[in-house]
PDB file of C-alpha atoms and ligand atoms in Angstrom:
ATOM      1  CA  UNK A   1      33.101  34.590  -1.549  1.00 96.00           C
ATOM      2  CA  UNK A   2      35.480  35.259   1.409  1.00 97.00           C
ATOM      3  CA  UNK A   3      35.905  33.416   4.416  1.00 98.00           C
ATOM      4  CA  UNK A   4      37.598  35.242   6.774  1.00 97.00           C
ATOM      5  CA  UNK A   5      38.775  34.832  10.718  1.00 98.00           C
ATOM      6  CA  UNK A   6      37.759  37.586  12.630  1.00 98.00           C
ATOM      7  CA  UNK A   7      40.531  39.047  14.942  1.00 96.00           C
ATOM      8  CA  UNK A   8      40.289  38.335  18.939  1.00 98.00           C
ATOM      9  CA  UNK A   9      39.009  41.684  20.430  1.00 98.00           C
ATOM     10  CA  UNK A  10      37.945  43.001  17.082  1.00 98.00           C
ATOM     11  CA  UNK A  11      34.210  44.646  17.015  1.00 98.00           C
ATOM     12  CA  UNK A  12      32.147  42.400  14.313  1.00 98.00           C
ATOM     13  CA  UNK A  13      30.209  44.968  12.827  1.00 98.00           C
ATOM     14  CA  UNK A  14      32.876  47.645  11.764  1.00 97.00           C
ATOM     15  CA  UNK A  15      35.144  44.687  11.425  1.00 98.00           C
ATOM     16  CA  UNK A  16      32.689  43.521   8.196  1.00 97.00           C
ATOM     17  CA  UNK A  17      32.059  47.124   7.525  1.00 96.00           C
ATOM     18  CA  UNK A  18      36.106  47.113   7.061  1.00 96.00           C
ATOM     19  CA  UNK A  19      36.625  44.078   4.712  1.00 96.00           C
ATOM     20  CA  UNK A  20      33.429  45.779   2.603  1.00 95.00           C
ATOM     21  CA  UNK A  21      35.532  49.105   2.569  1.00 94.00           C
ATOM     22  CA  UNK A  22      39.212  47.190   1.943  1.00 96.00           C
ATOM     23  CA  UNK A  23      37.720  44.764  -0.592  1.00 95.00           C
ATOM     24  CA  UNK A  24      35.332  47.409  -2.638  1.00 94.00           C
ATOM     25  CA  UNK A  25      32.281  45.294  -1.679  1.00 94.00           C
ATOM     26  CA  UNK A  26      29.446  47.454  -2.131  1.00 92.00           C
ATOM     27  CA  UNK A  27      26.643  44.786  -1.680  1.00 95.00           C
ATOM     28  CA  UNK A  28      26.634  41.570   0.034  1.00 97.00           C
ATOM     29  CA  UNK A  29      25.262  39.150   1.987  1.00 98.00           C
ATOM     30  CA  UNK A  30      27.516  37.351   4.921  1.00 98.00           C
ATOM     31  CA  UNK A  31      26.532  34.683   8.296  1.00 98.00           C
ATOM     32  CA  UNK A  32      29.028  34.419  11.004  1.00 98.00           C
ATOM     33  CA  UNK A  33      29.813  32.191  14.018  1.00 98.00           C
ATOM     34  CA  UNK A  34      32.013  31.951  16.931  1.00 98.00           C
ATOM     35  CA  UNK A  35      32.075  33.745  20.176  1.00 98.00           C
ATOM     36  CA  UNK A  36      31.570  37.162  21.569  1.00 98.00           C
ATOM     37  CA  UNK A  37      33.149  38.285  24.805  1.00 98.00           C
ATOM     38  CA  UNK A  38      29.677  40.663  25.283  1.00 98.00           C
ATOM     39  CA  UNK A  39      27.116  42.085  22.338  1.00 98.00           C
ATOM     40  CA  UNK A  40      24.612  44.519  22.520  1.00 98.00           C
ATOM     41  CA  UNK A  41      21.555  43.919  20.428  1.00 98.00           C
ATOM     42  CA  UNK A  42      18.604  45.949  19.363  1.00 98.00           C
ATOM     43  CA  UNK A  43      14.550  45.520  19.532  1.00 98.00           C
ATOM     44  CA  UNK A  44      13.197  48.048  17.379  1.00 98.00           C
ATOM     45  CA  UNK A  45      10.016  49.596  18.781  1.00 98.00           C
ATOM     46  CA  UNK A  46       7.478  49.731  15.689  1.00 98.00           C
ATOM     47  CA  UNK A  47       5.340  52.527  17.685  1.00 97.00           C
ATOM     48  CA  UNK A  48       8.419  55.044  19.079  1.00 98.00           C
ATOM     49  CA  UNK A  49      10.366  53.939  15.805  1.00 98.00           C
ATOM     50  CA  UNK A  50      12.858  53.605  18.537  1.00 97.00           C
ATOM     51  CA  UNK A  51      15.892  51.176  19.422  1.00 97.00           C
ATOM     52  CA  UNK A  52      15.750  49.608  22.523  1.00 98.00           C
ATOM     53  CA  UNK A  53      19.126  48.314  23.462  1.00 98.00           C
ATOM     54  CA  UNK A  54      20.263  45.217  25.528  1.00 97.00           C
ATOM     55  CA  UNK A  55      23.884  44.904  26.559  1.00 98.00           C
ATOM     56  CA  UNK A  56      25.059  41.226  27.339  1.00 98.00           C
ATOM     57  CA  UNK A  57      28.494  41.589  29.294  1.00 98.00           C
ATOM     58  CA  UNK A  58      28.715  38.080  29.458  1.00 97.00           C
ATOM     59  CA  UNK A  59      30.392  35.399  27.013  1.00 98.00           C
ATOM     60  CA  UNK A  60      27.870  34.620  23.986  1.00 98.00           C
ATOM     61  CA  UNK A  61      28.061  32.133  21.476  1.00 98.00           C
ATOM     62  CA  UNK A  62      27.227  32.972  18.445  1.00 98.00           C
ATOM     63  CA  UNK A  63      24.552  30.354  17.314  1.00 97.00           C
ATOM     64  CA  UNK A  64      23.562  31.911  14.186  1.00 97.00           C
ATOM     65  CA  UNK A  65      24.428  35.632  12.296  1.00 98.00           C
ATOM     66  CA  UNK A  66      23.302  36.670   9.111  1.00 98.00           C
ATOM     67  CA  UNK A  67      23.393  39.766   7.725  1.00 98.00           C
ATOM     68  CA  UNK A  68      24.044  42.111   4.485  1.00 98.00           C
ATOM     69  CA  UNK A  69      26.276  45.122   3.226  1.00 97.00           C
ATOM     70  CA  UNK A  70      24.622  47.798   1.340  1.00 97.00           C
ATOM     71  CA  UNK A  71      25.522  51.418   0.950  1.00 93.00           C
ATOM     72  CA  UNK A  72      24.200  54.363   3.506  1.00 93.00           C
ATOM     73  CA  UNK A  73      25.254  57.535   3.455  1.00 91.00           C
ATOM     74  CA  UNK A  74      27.718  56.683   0.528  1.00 88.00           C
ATOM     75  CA  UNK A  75      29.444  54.168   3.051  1.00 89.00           C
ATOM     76  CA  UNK A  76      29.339  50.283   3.555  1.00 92.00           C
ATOM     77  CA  UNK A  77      26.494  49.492   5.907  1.00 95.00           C
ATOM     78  CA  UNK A  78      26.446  46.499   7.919  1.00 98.00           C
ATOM     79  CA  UNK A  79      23.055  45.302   9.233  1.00 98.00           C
ATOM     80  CA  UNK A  80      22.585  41.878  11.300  1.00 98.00           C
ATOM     81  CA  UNK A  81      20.737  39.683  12.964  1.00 98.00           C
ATOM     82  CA  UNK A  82      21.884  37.115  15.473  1.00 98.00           C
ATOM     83  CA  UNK A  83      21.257  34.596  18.351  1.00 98.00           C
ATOM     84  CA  UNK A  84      23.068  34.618  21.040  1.00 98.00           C
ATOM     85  CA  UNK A  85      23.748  31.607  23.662  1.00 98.00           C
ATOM     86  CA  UNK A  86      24.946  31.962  26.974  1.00 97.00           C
ATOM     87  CA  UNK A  87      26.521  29.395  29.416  1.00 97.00           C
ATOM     88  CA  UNK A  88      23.318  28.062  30.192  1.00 97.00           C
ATOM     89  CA  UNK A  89      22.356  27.600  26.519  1.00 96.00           C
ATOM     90  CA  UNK A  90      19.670  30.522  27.454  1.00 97.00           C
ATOM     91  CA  UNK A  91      19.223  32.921  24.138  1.00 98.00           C
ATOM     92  CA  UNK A  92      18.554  36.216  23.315  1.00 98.00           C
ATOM     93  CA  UNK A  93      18.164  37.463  19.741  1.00 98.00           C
ATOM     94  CA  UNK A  94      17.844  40.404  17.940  1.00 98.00           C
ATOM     95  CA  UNK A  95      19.049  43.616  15.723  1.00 98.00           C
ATOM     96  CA  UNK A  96      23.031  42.985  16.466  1.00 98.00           C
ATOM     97  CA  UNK A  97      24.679  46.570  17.183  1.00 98.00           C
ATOM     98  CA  UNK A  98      27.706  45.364  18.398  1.00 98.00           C
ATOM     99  CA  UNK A  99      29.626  42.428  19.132  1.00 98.00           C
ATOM    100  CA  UNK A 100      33.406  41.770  21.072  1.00 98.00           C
ATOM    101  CA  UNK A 101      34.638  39.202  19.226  1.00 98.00           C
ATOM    102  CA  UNK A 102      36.347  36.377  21.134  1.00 98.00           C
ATOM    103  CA  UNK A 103      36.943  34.407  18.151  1.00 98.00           C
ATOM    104  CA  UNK A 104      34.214  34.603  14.726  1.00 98.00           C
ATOM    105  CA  UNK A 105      34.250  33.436  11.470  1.00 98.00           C
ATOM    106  CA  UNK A 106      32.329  35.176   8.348  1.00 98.00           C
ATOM    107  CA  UNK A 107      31.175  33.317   5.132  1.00 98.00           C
ATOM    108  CA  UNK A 108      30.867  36.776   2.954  1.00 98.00           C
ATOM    109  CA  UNK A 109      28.634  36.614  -0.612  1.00 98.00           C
ATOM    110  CA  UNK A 110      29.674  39.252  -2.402  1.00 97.00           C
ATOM    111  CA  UNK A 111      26.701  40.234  -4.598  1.00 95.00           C
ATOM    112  CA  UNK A 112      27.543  41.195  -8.149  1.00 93.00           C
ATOM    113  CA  UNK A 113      25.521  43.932 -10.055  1.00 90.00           C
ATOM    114  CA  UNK A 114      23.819  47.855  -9.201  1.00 87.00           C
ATOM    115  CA  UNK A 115      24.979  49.014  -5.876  1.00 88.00           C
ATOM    116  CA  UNK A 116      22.508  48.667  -3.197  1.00 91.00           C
ATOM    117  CA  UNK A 117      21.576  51.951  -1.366  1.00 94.00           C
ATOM    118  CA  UNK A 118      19.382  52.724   1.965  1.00 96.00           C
ATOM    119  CA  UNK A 119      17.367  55.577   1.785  1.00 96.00           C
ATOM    120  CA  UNK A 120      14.988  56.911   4.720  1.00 96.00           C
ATOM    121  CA  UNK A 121      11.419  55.358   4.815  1.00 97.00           C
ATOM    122  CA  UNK A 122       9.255  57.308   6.300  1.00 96.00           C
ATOM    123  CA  UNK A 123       6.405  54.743   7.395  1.00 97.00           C
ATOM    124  CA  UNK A 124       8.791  52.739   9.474  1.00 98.00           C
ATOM    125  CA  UNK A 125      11.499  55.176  10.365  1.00 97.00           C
ATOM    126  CA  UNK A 126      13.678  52.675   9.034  1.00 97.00           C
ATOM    127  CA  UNK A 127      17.130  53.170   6.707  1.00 96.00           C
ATOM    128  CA  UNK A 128      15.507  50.548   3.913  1.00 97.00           C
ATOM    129  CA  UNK A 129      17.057  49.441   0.379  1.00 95.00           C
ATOM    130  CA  UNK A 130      16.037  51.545  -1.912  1.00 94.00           C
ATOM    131  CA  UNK A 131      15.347  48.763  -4.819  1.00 88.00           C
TER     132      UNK A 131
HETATM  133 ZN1   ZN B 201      17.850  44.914  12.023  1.00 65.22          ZN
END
């Protein structure tokens, strides 16, 4: 397990996708909190097999994160979920794409065993383990 402080200004996703590649960690499972100075997350549209994105340019909180690292494309892949709290306590949740970290921690599981690989699925459109 690592517990790591993410740096001020880093972005969360290749920061993870980093400490996978450093480390060696080809699967894993991680949850984060802290702060984001803006995020942009992601609704995938189950009809267009589509994206659709939603930028937040203003300070988030990060009230909950979890996510895994697998292998795509013979590279770590980070892929996360979070909720996001604004000053209002308002939140919005979703795929997280990216993420300006104003200060984050990350509780990494590394997971022990066969590498984990995505592969294309063709009935969602979707980058899926292939397990
Ligand atoms: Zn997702």
């Amino acid at each position: 397990m690592f517990i790591v402080r993410v740096e001020h200004d880093a972005e969360l996703m290749s920061f993870i996708a980093n400490l996978a590649n450093q480390y060696h960690i080809t699967s894993a499972a991680f949850a984060a909190i802290g702060a984001l100075k803006s995020a942009k997350l992601g609704f995938y549209n189950q009809l267009t097999h589509e994206y659709m994105e939603d930028l937040l340019v203003t300070p988030q909180e990060v009230a909950s994160c979890t996510g895994n690292v697998s292998f795509k494309d013979g590279t770590p892949f980070v892929h996360a979920h979070a909720v996001l709290s604004d000053q209002n306590g308002s939140t919005r949740g979703g795929h997280l794409i990216e993420g300006k970290v104003f200060a984050a921690e990350v509780q990494l599981f590394e997971l022990l065993g066969d590498k984990v690989e995505r592969k294309k699925d063709d009935v969602t459109g979707l980058s899926l383990w292939d397990i």
